Coordinates of C-alpha atoms in Angstrom, one line a residue:
Chain A
M1 CA 4.1 13.3 22.4
D2 CA 1.3 15.8 21.2
L3 CA 0.4 15.7 17.7
K4 CA -1.6 18.7 16.1
I5 CA -3.3 18.4 12.1
R6 CA -4.3 21.6 11.2
D7 CA -6.2 22.3 8.1
L8 CA -5.3 18.7 6.8
H9 CA -6.3 18.7 2.6
K10 CA -5.8 15.4 0.7
D11 CA -7.2 14.9 -3.0
Y12 CA -8.1 11.6 -4.5
G13 CA -8.2 13.1 -8.5
Q14 CA -12.0 14.3 -7.8
F15 CA -13.2 13.7 -4.0
P16 CA -11.9 14.9 -1.6
A17 CA -10.7 11.6 0.4
L18 CA -9.8 15.0 3.3
N19 CA -11.4 18.1 3.4
G20 CA -9.6 20.6 5.8
V21 CA -9.2 18.3 9.0
S22 CA -8.0 19.8 12.0
L23 CA -7.2 17.4 15.6
D24 CA -5.6 17.5 19.0
I25 CA -4.4 14.3 19.7
R26 CA -2.6 14.5 23.2
S27 CA 0.6 11.8 24.2
G28 CA -0.3 9.2 25.2
E29 CA -3.5 8.9 24.2
L30 CA -6.0 6.0 22.9
I31 CA -7.0 7.7 19.9
A32 CA -10.4 6.5 16.9
L33 CA -10.1 7.1 13.9
L34 CA -14.1 6.1 13.6
G35 CA -15.6 6.6 10.3
P36 CA -17.8 5.0 7.7
S37 CA -15.8 3.4 4.1
G38 CA -14.2 6.5 2.6
S39 CA -14.7 8.7 4.9
G40 CA -11.3 9.5 5.2
K41 CA -10.0 7.9 8.5
T42 CA -7.1 6.3 6.9
T43 CA -6.4 8.7 4.8
L44 CA -6.2 11.1 7.6
L45 CA -4.1 7.9 9.4
R46 CA -1.4 7.8 6.9
A47 CA -0.7 10.7 6.7
I48 CA 0.4 11.0 10.1
A49 CA 3.3 8.1 9.5
G50 CA 3.9 10.1 6.0
L51 CA 2.7 6.8 3.5
E52 CA 0.9 10.0 2.2
I53 CA 1.0 13.5 1.5
P54 CA -1.5 15.2 1.9
E55 CA -2.1 18.7 -0.7
R56 CA -1.9 21.0 2.2
G57 CA -2.7 21.4 6.4
Q58 CA 0.0 21.6 8.6
I59 CA 1.4 17.9 11.1
L60 CA 3.0 19.0 14.4
F61 CA 5.0 16.0 16.0
G62 CA 4.6 18.0 19.3
D63 CA 6.1 21.8 18.5
E64 CA 8.2 19.7 14.8
D65 CA 6.7 20.1 11.6
A66 CA 6.1 16.1 10.8
L67 CA 5.5 17.2 7.0
S68 CA 9.3 18.7 5.9
K69 CA 10.2 14.6 7.1
S70 CA 9.9 11.4 5.3
V71 CA 8.0 8.4 6.7
Q72 CA 11.9 7.2 7.5
E73 CA 12.5 10.1 9.5
R74 CA 9.2 10.2 11.9
N75 CA 9.5 7.3 13.4
V76 CA 6.4 5.9 14.0
G77 CA 4.7 2.8 14.5
F78 CA 2.1 1.7 12.2
V79 CA 0.4 -1.7 12.0
F80 CA -1.8 -2.5 8.8
Q81 CA -4.7 -4.6 8.8
H82 CA -3.2 -7.5 7.2
Y83 CA -0.5 -7.7 8.8
A84 CA 2.7 -6.3 6.3
L85 CA 4.8 -9.3 8.1
F86 CA 7.6 -10.2 6.0
R87 CA 6.4 -13.1 5.2
H88 CA 10.2 -14.2 4.0
M89 CA 11.9 -13.4 7.0
K90 CA 11.1 -15.4 10.4
V91 CA 8.8 -14.0 13.9
F92 CA 12.2 -12.6 14.9
D93 CA 13.3 -10.9 11.9
N94 CA 10.3 -9.0 11.7
I95 CA 11.0 -7.9 15.2
A96 CA 13.7 -7.1 14.5
F97 CA 14.3 -5.5 11.5
G98 CA 13.4 -1.7 12.7
L99 CA 16.1 -1.7 14.8
R100 CA 18.7 -3.6 12.3
V101 CA 18.2 -0.8 9.1
R102 CA 18.6 0.9 11.9
G103 CA 22.7 4.0 11.0
R104 CA 25.3 2.4 12.5
A105 CA 25.3 5.0 15.2
R106 CA 22.1 4.5 16.3
R107 CA 21.9 0.2 15.8
P108 CA 21.9 -1.3 19.0
A109 CA 24.5 -4.1 19.1
E110 CA 23.4 -8.1 17.8
A111 CA 22.4 -8.6 21.9
E112 CA 20.7 -5.3 22.7
I113 CA 18.4 -6.4 19.6
A114 CA 17.9 -9.9 20.9
K115 CA 17.8 -9.2 24.0
K116 CA 15.0 -6.3 23.3
V117 CA 13.0 -8.7 20.4
R118 CA 12.9 -10.8 23.4
E119 CA 10.9 -8.4 25.9
L120 CA 8.5 -7.1 23.3
L121 CA 8.0 -11.0 22.2
D122 CA 7.2 -11.7 26.4
L123 CA 4.6 -8.2 25.9
V124 CA 2.7 -9.4 22.7
Q125 CA 2.3 -12.9 25.0
L126 CA 4.3 -15.0 21.8
S127 CA 7.4 -16.3 23.2
G128 CA 8.6 -19.7 21.7
L129 CA 7.1 -19.3 18.0
E130 CA 10.1 -16.6 16.8
A131 CA 11.6 -19.7 14.1
R132 CA 8.5 -19.4 13.1
Y133 CA 7.2 -18.0 9.5
P134 CA 4.7 -14.8 9.5
A135 CA 2.1 -17.9 7.2
Q136 CA 3.1 -20.1 9.8
L137 CA 1.2 -18.1 12.1
S138 CA -3.5 -17.6 13.1
G139 CA -4.5 -14.1 11.9
G140 CA -4.6 -12.4 15.8
Q141 CA -1.3 -13.6 16.4
R142 CA 0.2 -11.7 13.6
Q143 CA -1.6 -9.4 14.8
R144 CA -0.1 -9.3 18.0
V145 CA 4.0 -9.7 16.0
A146 CA 3.0 -6.2 13.4
L147 CA 2.8 -4.8 16.8
A148 CA 5.2 -5.8 18.3
R149 CA 7.4 -4.9 15.3
A150 CA 6.5 -1.7 15.1
L151 CA 6.6 -1.5 19.1
A152 CA 11.4 -2.2 18.7
I153 CA 10.9 1.1 17.1
E154 CA 10.4 3.5 20.7
P155 CA 7.8 5.3 17.5
Q156 CA 6.5 8.4 19.0
V157 CA 3.0 7.7 18.1
L158 CA 0.8 4.5 17.7
L159 CA -0.7 4.0 14.2
L160 CA -3.4 0.9 13.7
D161 CA -5.4 0.4 10.7
E162 CA -7.7 -1.3 11.1
P163 CA -5.9 -3.6 13.7
F164 CA -8.7 -6.3 14.5
G165 CA -10.5 -6.1 10.7
A166 CA -9.4 -8.7 10.0
L167 CA -10.2 -11.2 12.2
D168 CA -13.0 -13.5 13.4
A169 CA -14.6 -11.9 16.2
Q170 CA -14.4 -14.2 19.0
V171 CA -10.4 -12.7 18.5
R172 CA -11.6 -9.3 18.2
K173 CA -12.5 -9.3 21.0
E174 CA -9.7 -11.1 23.3
L175 CA -7.5 -8.7 21.7
R176 CA -9.1 -5.1 21.8
R177 CA -8.6 -6.4 25.7
W178 CA -4.8 -6.6 24.7
L179 CA -4.3 -3.8 22.9
R180 CA -5.2 -1.7 25.8
A181 CA -3.5 -3.3 28.7
I182 CA -0.1 -3.2 26.5
H183 CA -1.6 0.9 26.1
D184 CA -1.9 1.4 29.2
E185 CA 1.5 -0.9 30.0
T186 CA 3.4 1.3 27.3
G187 CA 2.5 5.0 27.5
H188 CA 2.4 4.9 23.6
T189 CA 0.2 7.6 21.7
T190 CA -2.0 5.3 20.6
V191 CA -4.5 6.9 16.8
F192 CA -6.6 4.1 15.8
V193 CA -8.8 3.0 12.8
T194 CA -12.1 1.9 12.4
H195 CA -14.9 0.9 11.3
D196 CA -16.5 -1.0 14.0
Q197 CA -18.5 1.8 16.8
D198 CA -18.3 -0.4 19.5
E199 CA -14.5 -1.6 19.0
A200 CA -13.9 2.5 18.7
L201 CA -16.2 3.3 22.0
E202 CA -14.7 0.8 24.2
L203 CA -11.3 1.1 23.5
A204 CA -10.6 4.8 22.7
D205 CA -10.4 7.5 25.6
R206 CA -11.3 9.7 22.7
V207 CA -13.0 9.1 18.8
A208 CA -13.4 11.6 16.0
V209 CA -16.3 11.2 14.0
L210 CA -14.9 10.5 10.4
N211 CA -17.5 11.8 7.6
K212 CA -16.6 12.8 3.9
G213 CA -13.2 13.8 4.4
N214 CA -14.7 15.9 7.5
I215 CA -14.2 15.3 11.6
E216 CA -17.8 15.2 12.6
Q217 CA -17.2 15.2 16.7
V218 CA -14.1 14.7 18.0
G219 CA -14.8 13.5 22.1
T220 CA -15.6 10.8 24.6
P221 CA -17.1 7.0 24.2
D222 CA -20.2 8.9 26.2
D223 CA -19.6 12.8 25.0
V224 CA -20.3 11.1 21.1
Y225 CA -23.3 8.9 22.6
D226 CA -24.5 10.5 24.5
R227 CA -24.5 13.7 22.8
P228 CA -23.8 14.0 19.7
E229 CA -22.9 16.7 17.7
T230 CA -23.8 15.8 13.6
P231 CA -27.1 14.1 12.8
F232 CA -24.8 12.0 10.3
V233 CA -22.4 11.4 14.3
Y234 CA -26.8 10.9 16.0
A235 CA -27.0 8.1 12.6
F236 CA -23.7 6.7 13.2
I237 CA -22.6 5.9 16.4
G238 CA -25.6 3.3 18.1
D239 CA -28.9 2.5 16.3
S240 CA -31.6 5.1 14.7
T241 CA -34.8 6.1 13.0
S242 CA -35.3 9.7 11.9
L243 CA -38.9 11.2 10.9
P244 CA -39.9 14.4 9.6
V245 CA -41.5 16.7 11.3
T246 CA -41.9 20.0 10.9
I247 CA -40.8 22.4 13.5
E248 CA -43.2 25.2 14.6
Q249 CA -41.8 27.5 18.0
G250 CA -40.5 25.0 19.2
R251 CA -42.6 22.1 19.1
A252 CA -42.3 19.5 16.6
L253 CA -45.8 18.6 14.9
F254 CA -45.2 15.6 12.6
E255 CA -48.0 15.5 9.9
G256 CA -50.2 18.3 11.2
S257 CA -50.1 17.5 15.3
P258 CA -48.4 18.3 18.2
L259 CA -45.7 15.2 19.3
P260 CA -45.5 15.4 22.8
I261 CA -41.9 15.3 23.8
G262 CA -41.8 18.5 25.3
A263 CA -39.4 21.8 23.6
V264 CA -37.6 21.2 20.3
D265 CA -34.6 23.5 20.3
S266 CA -34.4 24.2 16.4
P267 CA -35.1 27.0 14.7
D268 CA -39.3 26.7 12.7
G269 CA -39.3 25.5 9.5
P270 CA -39.2 21.2 7.8
S271 CA -36.8 19.1 10.0
R272 CA -36.1 15.9 11.9
I273 CA -36.0 14.0 15.1
H274 CA -33.9 11.4 15.9
I275 CA -34.9 8.3 18.2
R276 CA -32.3 5.2 19.6
P277 CA -34.6 1.8 20.0
Q278 CA -35.0 2.3 22.6
D279 CA -36.5 4.9 22.6
V280 CA -39.9 4.2 21.2
T281 CA -42.3 2.5 23.2
L282 CA -45.2 1.4 22.0
A283 CA -48.4 3.5 22.8
N284 CA -52.6 3.7 22.4
P285 CA -52.5 4.0 18.8
D286 CA -55.2 5.4 19.3
D287 CA -53.8 7.9 21.5
A288 CA -50.6 8.3 19.8
A289 CA -50.1 11.4 17.7
V290 CA -47.6 8.7 16.0
H291 CA -49.6 5.9 14.7
G292 CA -48.5 2.9 12.8
E293 CA -48.5 -0.1 10.8
I294 CA -45.8 -3.1 11.9
I295 CA -43.8 -4.2 9.6
G296 CA -41.7 -7.0 10.8
L297 CA -40.4 -8.5 13.9
R298 CA -36.5 -9.7 14.6
R299 CA -34.8 -10.5 17.7
S300 CA -31.7 -9.2 18.0
G301 CA -29.9 -10.4 21.6
A302 CA -31.4 -10.4 24.9
H303 CA -34.4 -8.1 22.7
R304 CA -36.9 -8.0 20.3
R305 CA -36.9 -5.1 17.1
A306 CA -40.3 -4.2 15.7
D307 CA -40.4 -2.6 12.5
V308 CA -42.9 0.0 12.6
C309 CA -44.5 2.1 9.1
V310 CA -45.8 6.0 10.6
G311 CA -48.0 8.9 8.4
K312 CA -48.4 9.0 4.9
A313 CA -44.3 8.7 4.0
R314 CA -44.5 4.8 5.8
S315 CA -41.6 6.5 6.8
R316 CA -39.6 3.7 9.1
I317 CA -39.2 3.6 12.8
E318 CA -37.1 0.8 14.6
A319 CA -38.6 -0.1 18.5
L320 CA -36.5 -2.1 20.5
L321 CA -39.2 -4.3 23.0
S322 CA -38.4 -7.0 25.4
P323 CA -39.5 -10.2 24.0
E324 CA -42.0 -10.1 26.2
T325 CA -44.2 -7.7 24.1
D326 CA -47.1 -8.9 22.5
V327 CA -47.6 -8.1 18.7
S328 CA -47.4 -9.2 15.2
V329 CA -47.1 -8.3 12.4
G330 CA -49.1 -6.0 10.5
E331 CA -50.8 -4.9 14.2
R332 CA -51.3 -1.6 14.5
V333 CA -49.6 0.6 17.7
G334 CA -49.5 3.6 18.8
L335 CA -45.7 4.9 19.2
A336 CA -44.2 7.0 22.5
F337 CA -40.7 8.5 22.1
K338 CA -38.7 8.4 25.8
G339 CA -35.6 10.4 24.4
F340 CA -35.1 12.8 20.5
A341 CA -32.9 14.7 18.9
A342 CA -33.2 17.9 16.2
Y343 CA -30.7 19.5 14.7
P344 CA -30.4 22.3 12.2
Q345 CA -30.7 22.6 8.5
D346 CA -31.9 18.9 9.2
P347 CA -34.5 18.0 6.4
T348 CA -32.6 14.6 4.1
P349 CA -32.1 11.2 6.4
P350 CA -28.0 11.4 7.0
K351 CA -26.2 9.1 4.7
L352 CA -24.2 6.7 6.3
G353 CA -21.6 6.7 4.1
L354 CA -20.5 2.9 2.6
A355 CA -19.7 0.8 5.2
R356 CA -23.2 1.0 6.9
A357 CA -25.6 2.2 4.1
A358 CA -29.2 0.9 5.2
Chain B
M1 CA -25.0 -46.0 -16.4
A2 CA -26.3 -47.4 -13.2
D3 CA -23.0 -49.3 -12.6
A4 CA -21.1 -47.0 -12.5
A5 CA -19.7 -45.7 -8.8
P6 CA -20.5 -42.8 -7.8
P7 CA -18.3 -40.5 -7.7
S8 CA -16.0 -38.8 -5.2
S9 CA -17.1 -35.2 -4.9
P10 CA -19.5 -32.8 -7.0
T11 CA -16.4 -32.1 -8.8
S12 CA -15.6 -35.5 -10.3
E13 CA -16.1 -36.5 -12.8
S14 CA -16.4 -40.7 -13.1
P15 CA -13.4 -42.8 -13.2
A16 CA -13.6 -44.3 -16.5
A17 CA -13.4 -40.0 -17.7
R18 CA -10.9 -39.3 -15.6
L19 CA -9.1 -42.9 -16.9
A20 CA -9.6 -41.5 -21.0
L21 CA -8.4 -38.0 -19.6
I22 CA -5.0 -38.8 -17.5
A23 CA -5.3 -41.2 -20.8
V24 CA -5.5 -38.4 -23.0
A25 CA -2.6 -35.9 -21.6
V26 CA -0.4 -38.2 -20.9
I27 CA -0.3 -39.4 -25.1
F28 CA 0.4 -35.9 -25.6
L29 CA 3.0 -35.5 -23.5
G30 CA 5.5 -38.6 -24.5
F31 CA 4.7 -37.8 -27.5
F32 CA 5.5 -34.0 -27.9
L33 CA 8.0 -34.7 -25.1
F34 CA 9.2 -37.4 -24.1
L35 CA 9.9 -38.8 -27.7
P36 CA 11.9 -36.1 -28.8
L37 CA 14.0 -36.0 -26.0
I38 CA 13.9 -39.6 -26.0
A39 CA 15.7 -39.9 -29.5
V40 CA 18.2 -37.0 -29.3
F41 CA 19.7 -38.9 -26.8
T42 CA 19.1 -42.2 -29.1
E43 CA 20.6 -40.6 -31.7
A44 CA 23.6 -38.7 -30.7
L45 CA 24.6 -42.2 -29.4
R46 CA 23.7 -44.3 -32.1
N47 CA 27.3 -45.0 -33.2
G48 CA 27.9 -45.2 -29.2
V49 CA 30.2 -42.5 -27.1
G50 CA 33.2 -42.7 -28.3
A51 CA 32.0 -41.1 -31.1
Y52 CA 29.5 -39.2 -29.5
L53 CA 32.0 -37.5 -27.7
A54 CA 34.4 -37.3 -30.5
A55 CA 31.8 -34.5 -31.9
F56 CA 32.9 -32.2 -29.6
D57 CA 36.4 -32.8 -30.2
D58 CA 35.4 -30.6 -33.0
P59 CA 36.8 -27.1 -32.9
D60 CA 33.7 -25.0 -34.4
T61 CA 32.0 -27.1 -31.7
I62 CA 33.8 -26.1 -28.8
S63 CA 33.8 -22.4 -31.3
A64 CA 30.0 -22.2 -31.2
I65 CA 29.7 -23.2 -27.0
K66 CA 31.7 -20.9 -26.2
L67 CA 30.1 -18.1 -28.3
T68 CA 26.8 -19.2 -26.9
V69 CA 27.6 -19.8 -23.3
L70 CA 29.4 -15.6 -24.1
V71 CA 26.6 -14.1 -25.7
A72 CA 23.9 -15.5 -22.5
A73 CA 26.9 -14.3 -19.9
I74 CA 25.9 -10.7 -21.6
A75 CA 21.9 -11.0 -22.3
V76 CA 20.9 -12.7 -19.1
P77 CA 22.8 -10.4 -16.1
L78 CA 21.4 -7.6 -19.3
N79 CA 17.6 -9.0 -19.2
L80 CA 18.2 -9.5 -15.4
V81 CA 18.9 -6.2 -14.1
F82 CA 16.1 -4.9 -17.0
G83 CA 13.2 -6.9 -15.6
L84 CA 13.5 -6.1 -12.3
A85 CA 13.5 -3.3 -12.5
A86 CA 10.0 -3.0 -15.0
S87 CA 8.6 -4.8 -12.8
W88 CA 9.5 -3.1 -10.1
A89 CA 7.5 -0.3 -12.0
I90 CA 4.5 -1.8 -13.1
A91 CA 3.7 -4.1 -9.8
K92 CA 4.8 -0.9 -7.0
F93 CA 4.6 2.8 -9.0
E94 CA 1.4 4.4 -10.5
F95 CA 1.8 6.0 -13.7
K96 CA 1.4 8.0 -16.8
G97 CA 2.4 5.1 -20.0
K98 CA 2.6 2.0 -17.3
S99 CA 0.0 0.5 -20.4
L100 CA 2.7 0.7 -23.3
L101 CA 5.6 -0.2 -21.4
L102 CA 3.6 -4.2 -20.6
T103 CA 2.4 -4.5 -24.4
L104 CA 6.2 -3.2 -25.0
I105 CA 7.8 -6.2 -23.1
D106 CA 4.9 -8.4 -24.8
L107 CA 6.7 -6.9 -27.8
P108 CA 8.8 -9.9 -28.3
F109 CA 6.9 -13.3 -27.9
S110 CA 4.1 -10.7 -30.8
V111 CA 7.0 -10.8 -33.0
S112 CA 8.8 -13.3 -34.8
P113 CA 12.7 -13.4 -34.3
V114 CA 13.2 -13.5 -37.7
V115 CA 11.6 -10.1 -38.0
S116 CA 13.5 -9.2 -35.3
G117 CA 17.2 -10.3 -36.6
M118 CA 16.4 -8.3 -40.0
C119 CA 15.2 -4.8 -37.9
Y120 CA 18.3 -5.9 -36.4
V121 CA 20.6 -5.5 -40.2
L122 CA 18.1 -2.9 -41.4
L123 CA 19.1 -1.1 -38.9
F124 CA 23.0 -1.2 -38.0
G125 CA 23.9 -4.1 -41.5
G126 CA 25.8 -2.5 -44.5
Q127 CA 23.1 -1.7 -45.8
G128 CA 21.9 -0.8 -43.1
Y129 CA 20.6 2.5 -41.3
F130 CA 23.8 3.1 -39.7
G131 CA 26.2 1.2 -41.3
K132 CA 27.7 4.0 -43.4
W133 CA 28.7 5.6 -40.0
L134 CA 29.4 2.6 -38.1
Q135 CA 31.7 0.9 -40.9
S136 CA 33.8 4.7 -41.0
H137 CA 34.5 4.3 -36.9
D138 CA 35.3 0.9 -38.0
L139 CA 32.9 -0.7 -35.1
Q140 CA 30.9 -4.2 -36.6
I141 CA 27.4 -4.6 -35.3
I142 CA 25.8 -7.6 -37.6
F143 CA 27.3 -10.7 -38.2
A144 CA 30.1 -10.5 -35.5
L145 CA 29.6 -10.9 -30.8
P146 CA 27.2 -7.8 -30.9
G147 CA 24.1 -8.4 -33.2
I148 CA 24.1 -11.6 -31.7
V149 CA 23.4 -10.9 -28.4
L150 CA 21.4 -7.6 -29.0
A151 CA 19.1 -10.3 -30.6
T152 CA 19.8 -12.7 -27.8
V153 CA 18.4 -9.7 -25.2
F154 CA 15.8 -8.5 -26.8
V155 CA 14.7 -11.5 -28.4
T156 CA 14.9 -12.8 -24.8
F157 CA 13.6 -9.8 -23.1
P158 CA 10.0 -10.7 -21.1
F159 CA 11.4 -13.8 -19.7
V160 CA 12.1 -12.5 -16.1
A161 CA 9.7 -8.8 -16.6
R162 CA 6.4 -12.1 -17.1
E163 CA 8.4 -13.4 -13.8
L164 CA 8.2 -11.0 -11.5
I165 CA 5.7 -8.9 -12.9
P166 CA 2.6 -10.5 -11.7
L167 CA 4.4 -12.2 -8.3
M168 CA 4.4 -8.2 -7.0
Q169 CA 1.8 -7.1 -8.5
E170 CA -0.4 -9.6 -5.9
Q171 CA 2.4 -8.2 -3.4
G172 CA 1.3 -5.2 -2.9
T173 CA 3.2 -2.2 -1.6
S174 CA 2.4 -2.1 2.2
E175 CA 5.1 -4.4 3.3
E176 CA 7.0 -2.0 1.6
E177 CA 5.6 1.1 3.6
A178 CA 5.5 -1.8 6.5
A179 CA 9.9 -1.1 5.7
L180 CA 9.5 2.1 5.4
S181 CA 7.5 3.6 8.5
L182 CA 10.4 1.4 10.1
G183 CA 13.3 3.2 9.7
A184 CA 14.9 1.7 6.5
R185 CA 15.7 3.6 3.6
G186 CA 14.6 3.2 -0.4
F187 CA 17.5 0.2 -1.1
R188 CA 17.4 -1.9 2.3
T189 CA 13.9 -1.9 1.6
F190 CA 14.1 -3.3 -2.2
W191 CA 17.1 -4.9 -1.0
S192 CA 15.7 -7.5 2.5
V193 CA 11.8 -6.8 1.8
T194 CA 11.4 -6.7 -2.1
L195 CA 14.1 -8.8 -4.2
P196 CA 13.7 -11.2 -1.7
N197 CA 9.8 -11.8 -2.0
V198 CA 10.8 -12.5 -5.7
R199 CA 13.6 -14.7 -5.3
W200 CA 12.3 -18.1 -6.1
A201 CA 10.9 -16.0 -9.3
L202 CA 13.4 -13.8 -10.6
L203 CA 15.3 -17.5 -10.7
Y204 CA 12.2 -18.8 -12.8
G205 CA 12.5 -16.3 -14.6
V206 CA 16.6 -16.4 -15.3
L207 CA 16.6 -20.3 -15.8
L208 CA 13.5 -19.7 -19.1
C209 CA 16.1 -16.7 -20.0
N210 CA 18.8 -18.5 -19.8
A211 CA 17.5 -21.1 -21.2
R212 CA 16.1 -19.3 -24.4
A213 CA 19.3 -17.2 -24.6
M214 CA 21.1 -20.4 -25.8
G215 CA 19.2 -22.2 -27.5
E216 CA 17.6 -19.4 -30.3
F217 CA 18.3 -19.6 -33.2
G218 CA 16.0 -16.9 -36.1
A219 CA 16.8 -14.2 -34.8
V220 CA 20.2 -15.5 -34.1
S221 CA 20.4 -17.0 -37.3
V222 CA 19.9 -13.9 -39.5
V223 CA 22.6 -11.2 -37.1
S224 CA 24.9 -13.9 -36.8
G225 CA 26.2 -14.8 -40.7
H226 CA 26.6 -17.6 -40.0
L227 CA 31.0 -17.4 -40.2
R228 CA 31.9 -21.6 -38.4
G229 CA 33.9 -20.8 -35.9
L230 CA 33.2 -16.9 -35.7
T231 CA 30.0 -16.6 -34.9
N232 CA 27.7 -20.0 -34.5
T233 CA 25.5 -20.5 -32.0
V234 CA 25.5 -23.9 -30.7
P235 CA 21.5 -23.9 -32.1
L236 CA 23.5 -22.6 -35.8
Q237 CA 26.1 -25.8 -35.8
V238 CA 22.9 -28.2 -34.5
E239 CA 22.3 -26.9 -37.9
I240 CA 25.1 -27.1 -40.3
L241 CA 25.4 -30.0 -39.0
Y242 CA 22.4 -31.7 -39.6
N243 CA 22.4 -30.6 -43.4
D244 CA 25.6 -31.9 -43.7
Y245 CA 24.4 -34.8 -42.7
N246 CA 26.7 -35.3 -40.3
F247 CA 23.8 -36.5 -38.1
V248 CA 26.0 -38.6 -34.9
A249 CA 27.4 -34.6 -34.6
A250 CA 23.6 -32.6 -34.7
F251 CA 21.9 -35.0 -31.9
A252 CA 25.1 -34.8 -29.8
V253 CA 25.4 -31.0 -30.4
A254 CA 21.5 -30.7 -30.0
S255 CA 22.0 -33.4 -26.2
V256 CA 23.0 -30.3 -24.9
L257 CA 20.7 -28.2 -25.1
A258 CA 18.4 -31.2 -24.8
G259 CA 20.6 -30.9 -21.1
L260 CA 20.2 -28.0 -20.0
G261 CA 16.8 -27.7 -20.6
L262 CA 15.9 -31.0 -18.5
V263 CA 19.7 -28.8 -16.3
T264 CA 17.3 -26.3 -16.2
L265 CA 13.9 -28.3 -14.6
A266 CA 16.3 -30.3 -12.1
I267 CA 17.2 -27.1 -9.5
K268 CA 13.9 -25.4 -10.3
T269 CA 12.5 -29.2 -9.0
G270 CA 15.8 -29.1 -6.4
L271 CA 14.6 -25.4 -4.8
E272 CA 11.3 -25.7 -4.6
W273 CA 12.1 -28.8 -2.3
R274 CA 14.8 -27.5 -0.3
Y275 CA 13.5 -24.2 0.2
G276 CA 9.4 -25.9 0.0
D277 CA 8.3 -23.8 3.5
E278 CA 10.3 -20.3 1.9
I279 CA 8.1 -20.9 -1.6
S280 CA 5.1 -21.4 -0.4
A281 CA 5.2 -18.8 2.3
A282 CA 5.1 -16.2 -0.4
H283 CA 2.4 -16.7 -2.2
R284 CA 1.0 -17.1 0.8
R285 CA 0.2 -14.0 2.9

């Protein structure tokens, strides 16, 4: 079942939650909606499910107009961030719910329902826990029950809203791999919402990056990471800092001196170049066009991160160094850039929204 | 206080302070709850079981008990339906006038029951706004069963809704959304998801509502007219017997009401004990 979303608009009072979103979701793919809080990703997911009614636009399930159907008729499996398991029902009854509420004509016999529930319990590796109440399960187990419950109705599309958001880091990683395995096994078209770029890049076939109710870019994890189309995507996916420059005939000038980074494909005028920390190397401060003072050093996993203040405006550039690098706070260093990105009409630093406000 | 044992945790007090606080609570409870309760039963049984039972041979008392049960049987289901509907609307939906509705539900708590009784007299009494019309259609509301029911419904209006609203608000709407996404229709969702999630609070609200409906004095006193054997409810009958210096009978009838309160508590405790798992599950996520 492929999904087509055309020019979807949704307003909450004054600010637009969806500002003309269009997206094609291919049959059988696992696609992530990635963005900061308030980017509209959850609204989009809920609109697909029928839990939000958009003001304008079109949602097609295959060739059928989904907007003319109620949430019940859309046959979607929805997994909520906080599980939303029926707390007064045992695990078994939770999973069976979607089959039991069907009209008499479409409702399987109770024996068949029981068989189906056991299959699903097996799939989500919770066999033996069918008589528990949700309150007696761990967070990871509850989320797996929620997934089994959604899968029970054989949904046309599976929608997951921050499915691992409420879990701790170890369980998250494990469930991530497991969800991928389930997806490959069942082949459902799956859309999931996340604000965690690692989760999106690791799990999804394609990633749609949302910002302020707009889709900034849709592509494979490699596309959005290696070839970000907008400054927002560059800044949101992976780490980066940026430097104000002036473009003159394809050359980037930083406070009057040209940067030795090759040609910049941007129109003349004030602009920015964006640099990933791993593309920054240290150089002799007397030779480098960009030089400044180290104002902070932090250990981060296998690396050391340095914050360097450069230029008159004291722009902050982050560099990823090997831990052996012999530098100290207060030291003057020069910076060289192995790679960068520049975008037309990009004079101000990107705002990453609430989730990653920094 | 060098000799005082260190408190077992930073939030606990010294043993002396704890003892004092517990003593205050126990003495308070004793004076204001247990002592009156014991007094009711002691006074009722002062002249022996025979005299106690004789109090219930009075046809006026029997009729008062019947009337009270009838009034509660009408008022409680009405407020059950209303309380469910109102709390469902308030907790699960956004609409204009929501805070006004909440305030209105609380009105019976803030208005003296006597005042509410007076309002009904003013509206439906012989000299009231609708009095003429009602008389010409041969309808009697004040000094009759309908008036007593109206007054009782008004006074017990908030009990069910007030129990349900906080719980429903805390539970949110995601379980309902899950049910809808799984294909359940509106009524099925209400019946299988919303209602079971609040059933203990609902039962508790109904028990409280019932106890208050049977025990209401002020509002009912104004609208009933105190016609012996006709419009006297149990609390009114207690007052009449007491004013007649018939203390044993008065306390005997009062013990029925007190007993109702105890039964209510016993049922509630029993349910919590029997369905402890599910009740605690309903309060956790």
